[in-house]
Amino acid sequence: MAAPVSAYKDRIFLAVIGDEDSVTGLLLAGIGHVTNAPDAQKNFLVVDNKTETTLIEQAFDNFTKTRKDIAILLINQHIAEKIRHRVDTYTEAFPAVLEIPSKEHPYDPEKDSVLKRVRRLFGE
């Protein structure tokens, strides 16, 4: 059964949790958005070696649970590994969570949460 239109009609933005190169490239492609004041929330988080896991988890929860304007969340796969328990247990249709490679960390399909679900669905 398809979700009602009210579940996704206001979801118009992409969000990204990634390294500096990935986020910069996506911002240059035009996905950047900041909500109106007073809270002025961004739809991206730049993660580096100093970024704490709790901050990544908070951004993931904000983009997937709190913000109702996010349609797709892109997250670098090596960053998703840091919060794998959250990514693997996320089951909602909106926003869709997609793991993407980064310049320095190649994509590994064995770690991708979406592909794991598809394999389980087909009994592999």
PDB file of C-alpha atoms in Angstrom:
ATOM      1  CA  MET A   1       0.000   0.000   0.000  1.00  0.00           C
ATOM      2  CA  ALA A   2       1.373   3.388  -0.971  1.00  0.00           C
ATOM      3  CA  ALA A   3       1.890   6.113   1.598  1.00  0.00           C
ATOM      4  CA  PRO A   4      -0.676   8.907   1.588  1.00  0.00           C
ATOM      5  CA  VAL A   5       0.322  12.084  -0.224  1.00  0.00           C
ATOM      6  CA  SER A   6       0.389  13.961   3.086  1.00  0.00           C
ATOM      7  CA  ALA A   7       3.339  11.766   4.172  1.00  0.00           C
ATOM      8  CA  TYR A   8       5.649  13.155   1.495  1.00  0.00           C
ATOM      9  CA  LYS A   9       4.176  16.227  -0.228  1.00  0.00           C
ATOM     10  CA  ASP A  10       6.289  18.701   1.788  1.00  0.00           C
ATOM     11  CA  ARG A  11       9.514  16.693   1.448  1.00  0.00           C
ATOM     12  CA  ILE A  12      11.361  18.718  -1.157  1.00  0.00           C
ATOM     13  CA  PHE A  13      15.005  18.830  -0.037  1.00  0.00           C
ATOM     14  CA  LEU A  14      18.045  16.585  -0.056  1.00  0.00           C
ATOM     15  CA  ALA A  15      20.200  16.422   3.057  1.00  0.00           C
ATOM     16  CA  VAL A  16      23.789  15.239   3.268  1.00  0.00           C
ATOM     17  CA  ILE A  17      26.083  13.995   6.003  1.00  0.00           C
ATOM     18  CA  GLY A  18      29.518  13.681   4.507  1.00  0.00           C
ATOM     19  CA  ASP A  19      33.153  14.613   4.309  1.00  0.00           C
ATOM     20  CA  GLU A  20      34.166  18.070   3.158  1.00  0.00           C
ATOM     21  CA  ASP A  21      34.661  17.120  -0.506  1.00  0.00           C
ATOM     22  CA  SER A  22      31.300  15.352  -0.807  1.00  0.00           C
ATOM     23  CA  VAL A  23      29.343  18.101   0.929  1.00  0.00           C
ATOM     24  CA  THR A  24      31.104  20.844  -1.043  1.00  0.00           C
ATOM     25  CA  GLY A  25      30.368  19.109  -4.346  1.00  0.00           C
ATOM     26  CA  LEU A  26      26.712  18.642  -3.480  1.00  0.00           C
ATOM     27  CA  LEU A  27      26.398  22.237  -2.274  1.00  0.00           C
ATOM     28  CA  LEU A  28      27.924  23.437  -5.551  1.00  0.00           C
ATOM     29  CA  ALA A  29      25.319  21.296  -7.339  1.00  0.00           C
ATOM     30  CA  GLY A  30      22.646  23.319  -5.551  1.00  0.00           C
ATOM     31  CA  ILE A  31      21.290  21.190  -2.719  1.00  0.00           C
ATOM     32  CA  GLY A  32      22.145  23.660   0.055  1.00  0.00           C
ATOM     33  CA  HIS A  33      19.280  25.089   2.079  1.00  0.00           C
ATOM     34  CA  VAL A  34      18.995  26.946   5.370  1.00  0.00           C
ATOM     35  CA  THR A  35      15.619  27.301   7.052  1.00  0.00           C
ATOM     36  CA  ASN A  36      14.277  30.685   8.057  1.00  0.00           C
ATOM     37  CA  ALA A  37      15.195  32.327  11.344  1.00  0.00           C
ATOM     38  CA  PRO A  38      15.104  31.979  14.294  1.00  0.00           C
ATOM     39  CA  ASP A  39      16.441  28.396  14.185  1.00  0.00           C
ATOM     40  CA  ALA A  40      18.144  28.540  10.735  1.00  0.00           C
ATOM     41  CA  GLN A  41      18.774  24.798  10.295  1.00  0.00           C
ATOM     42  CA  LYS A  42      21.109  23.616   7.519  1.00  0.00           C
ATOM     43  CA  ASN A  43      20.431  20.527   5.437  1.00  0.00           C
ATOM     44  CA  PHE A  44      24.032  19.327   5.594  1.00  0.00           C
ATOM     45  CA  LEU A  45      26.716  18.300   8.061  1.00  0.00           C
ATOM     46  CA  VAL A  46      30.418  18.283   7.255  1.00  0.00           C
ATOM     47  CA  VAL A  47      32.164  15.473   9.122  1.00  0.00           C
ATOM     48  CA  ASP A  48      35.904  15.320   9.743  1.00  0.00           C
ATOM     49  CA  ASN A  49      38.177  13.335  12.069  1.00  0.00           C
ATOM     50  CA  LYS A  50      37.300  15.604  14.993  1.00  0.00           C
ATOM     51  CA  THR A  51      33.516  15.286  14.625  1.00  0.00           C
ATOM     52  CA  GLU A  52      32.058  13.310  17.504  1.00  0.00           C
ATOM     53  CA  THR A  53      29.784  10.356  16.817  1.00  0.00           C
ATOM     54  CA  THR A  54      27.040  11.919  18.947  1.00  0.00           C
ATOM     55  CA  LEU A  55      26.930  14.931  16.614  1.00  0.00           C
ATOM     56  CA  ILE A  56      26.579  12.635  13.592  1.00  0.00           C
ATOM     57  CA  GLU A  57      23.792  10.729  15.370  1.00  0.00           C
ATOM     58  CA  GLN A  58      22.014  13.986  16.225  1.00  0.00           C
ATOM     59  CA  ALA A  59      22.184  15.147  12.603  1.00  0.00           C
ATOM     60  CA  PHE A  60      20.903  11.751  11.387  1.00  0.00           C
ATOM     61  CA  ASP A  61      17.993  11.887  13.844  1.00  0.00           C
ATOM     62  CA  ASN A  62      17.243  15.496  12.937  1.00  0.00           C
ATOM     63  CA  PHE A  63      17.156  14.754   9.206  1.00  0.00           C
ATOM     64  CA  THR A  64      15.172  11.503   9.544  1.00  0.00           C
ATOM     65  CA  LYS A  65      12.800  12.208  12.437  1.00  0.00           C
ATOM     66  CA  THR A  66      12.460  15.929  13.125  1.00  0.00           C
ATOM     67  CA  ARG A  67      12.687  17.608   9.727  1.00  0.00           C
ATOM     68  CA  LYS A  68       9.616  16.995   7.597  1.00  0.00           C
ATOM     69  CA  ASP A  69      11.045  18.763   4.515  1.00  0.00           C
ATOM     70  CA  ILE A  70      13.808  16.220   3.771  1.00  0.00           C
ATOM     71  CA  ALA A  71      13.049  13.674   1.024  1.00  0.00           C
ATOM     72  CA  ILE A  72      16.449  11.985   0.681  1.00  0.00           C
ATOM     73  CA  LEU A  73      19.382  11.777   3.075  1.00  0.00           C
ATOM     74  CA  LEU A  74      22.747  11.092   1.448  1.00  0.00           C
ATOM     75  CA  ILE A  75      25.448   9.847   3.792  1.00  0.00           C
ATOM     76  CA  ASN A  76      29.017   8.834   3.013  1.00  0.00           C
ATOM     77  CA  GLN A  77      29.369   5.121   3.589  1.00  0.00           C
ATOM     78  CA  HIS A  78      32.422   5.457   5.825  1.00  0.00           C
ATOM     79  CA  ILE A  79      30.481   7.890   8.015  1.00  0.00           C
ATOM     80  CA  ALA A  80      27.453   5.593   8.055  1.00  0.00           C
ATOM     81  CA  GLU A  81      29.778   2.954   9.505  1.00  0.00           C
ATOM     82  CA  LYS A  82      30.231   5.156  12.578  1.00  0.00           C
ATOM     83  CA  ILE A  83      26.477   5.105  13.215  1.00  0.00           C
ATOM     84  CA  ARG A  84      25.738   1.745  11.568  1.00  0.00           C
ATOM     85  CA  HIS A  85      23.282   0.761  14.323  1.00  0.00           C
ATOM     86  CA  ARG A  86      21.117   3.806  13.509  1.00  0.00           C
ATOM     87  CA  VAL A  87      21.331   3.386   9.744  1.00  0.00           C
ATOM     88  CA  ASP A  88      20.529  -0.333   9.824  1.00  0.00           C
ATOM     89  CA  THR A  89      17.547   0.088  12.139  1.00  0.00           C
ATOM     90  CA  TYR A  90      16.043   2.968  10.142  1.00  0.00           C
ATOM     91  CA  THR A  91      13.069   1.563   8.215  1.00  0.00           C
ATOM     92  CA  GLU A  92      10.927   4.534   7.200  1.00  0.00           C
ATOM     93  CA  ALA A  93      10.260   5.274   3.537  1.00  0.00           C
ATOM     94  CA  PHE A  94      10.774   9.026   3.928  1.00  0.00           C
ATOM     95  CA  PRO A  95      13.348  10.316   3.923  1.00  0.00           C
ATOM     96  CA  ALA A  96      15.158   7.651   1.942  1.00  0.00           C
ATOM     97  CA  VAL A  97      18.661   7.050   3.288  1.00  0.00           C
ATOM     98  CA  LEU A  98      21.269   6.364   0.613  1.00  0.00           C
ATOM     99  CA  GLU A  99      24.902   5.569   1.264  1.00  0.00           C
ATOM    100  CA  ILE A 100      27.347   7.114  -1.171  1.00  0.00           C
ATOM    101  CA  PRO A 101      31.103   6.710  -1.699  1.00  0.00           C
ATOM    102  CA  SER A 102      33.617   9.437  -1.062  1.00  0.00           C
ATOM    103  CA  LYS A 103      36.793  10.376  -2.843  1.00  0.00           C
ATOM    104  CA  GLU A 104      39.019   8.554  -0.370  1.00  0.00           C
ATOM    105  CA  HIS A 105      36.686   5.711   0.658  1.00  0.00           C
ATOM    106  CA  PRO A 106      35.360   3.497  -2.158  1.00  0.00           C
ATOM    107  CA  TYR A 107      31.844   2.104  -2.076  1.00  0.00           C
ATOM    108  CA  ASP A 108      31.485  -1.369  -0.537  1.00  0.00           C
ATOM    109  CA  PRO A 109      28.158  -3.006  -1.448  1.00  0.00           C
ATOM    110  CA  GLU A 110      28.563  -5.522   1.396  1.00  0.00           C
ATOM    111  CA  LYS A 111      28.118  -2.703   3.930  1.00  0.00           C
ATOM    112  CA  ASP A 112      25.196  -0.916   2.249  1.00  0.00           C
ATOM    113  CA  SER A 113      22.055  -1.104   4.414  1.00  0.00           C
ATOM    114  CA  VAL A 114      19.692  -0.894   1.429  1.00  0.00           C
ATOM    115  CA  LEU A 115      21.397  -3.757  -0.404  1.00  0.00           C
ATOM    116  CA  LYS A 116      21.390  -5.824   2.803  1.00  0.00           C
ATOM    117  CA  ARG A 117      17.604  -5.407   3.027  1.00  0.00           C
ATOM    118  CA  VAL A 118      17.142  -6.334  -0.622  1.00  0.00           C
ATOM    119  CA  ARG A 119      19.252  -9.470  -0.154  1.00  0.00           C
ATOM    120  CA  ARG A 120      17.206 -10.464   2.906  1.00  0.00           C
ATOM    121  CA  LEU A 121      13.996  -9.869   0.960  1.00  0.00           C
ATOM    122  CA  PHE A 122      15.127 -12.211  -1.796  1.00  0.00           C
ATOM    123  CA  GLY A 123      16.509 -14.766   0.636  1.00  0.00           C
ATOM    124  CA  GLU A 124      20.153 -14.432  -0.309  1.00  0.00           C
TER     125      GLU A 124
END
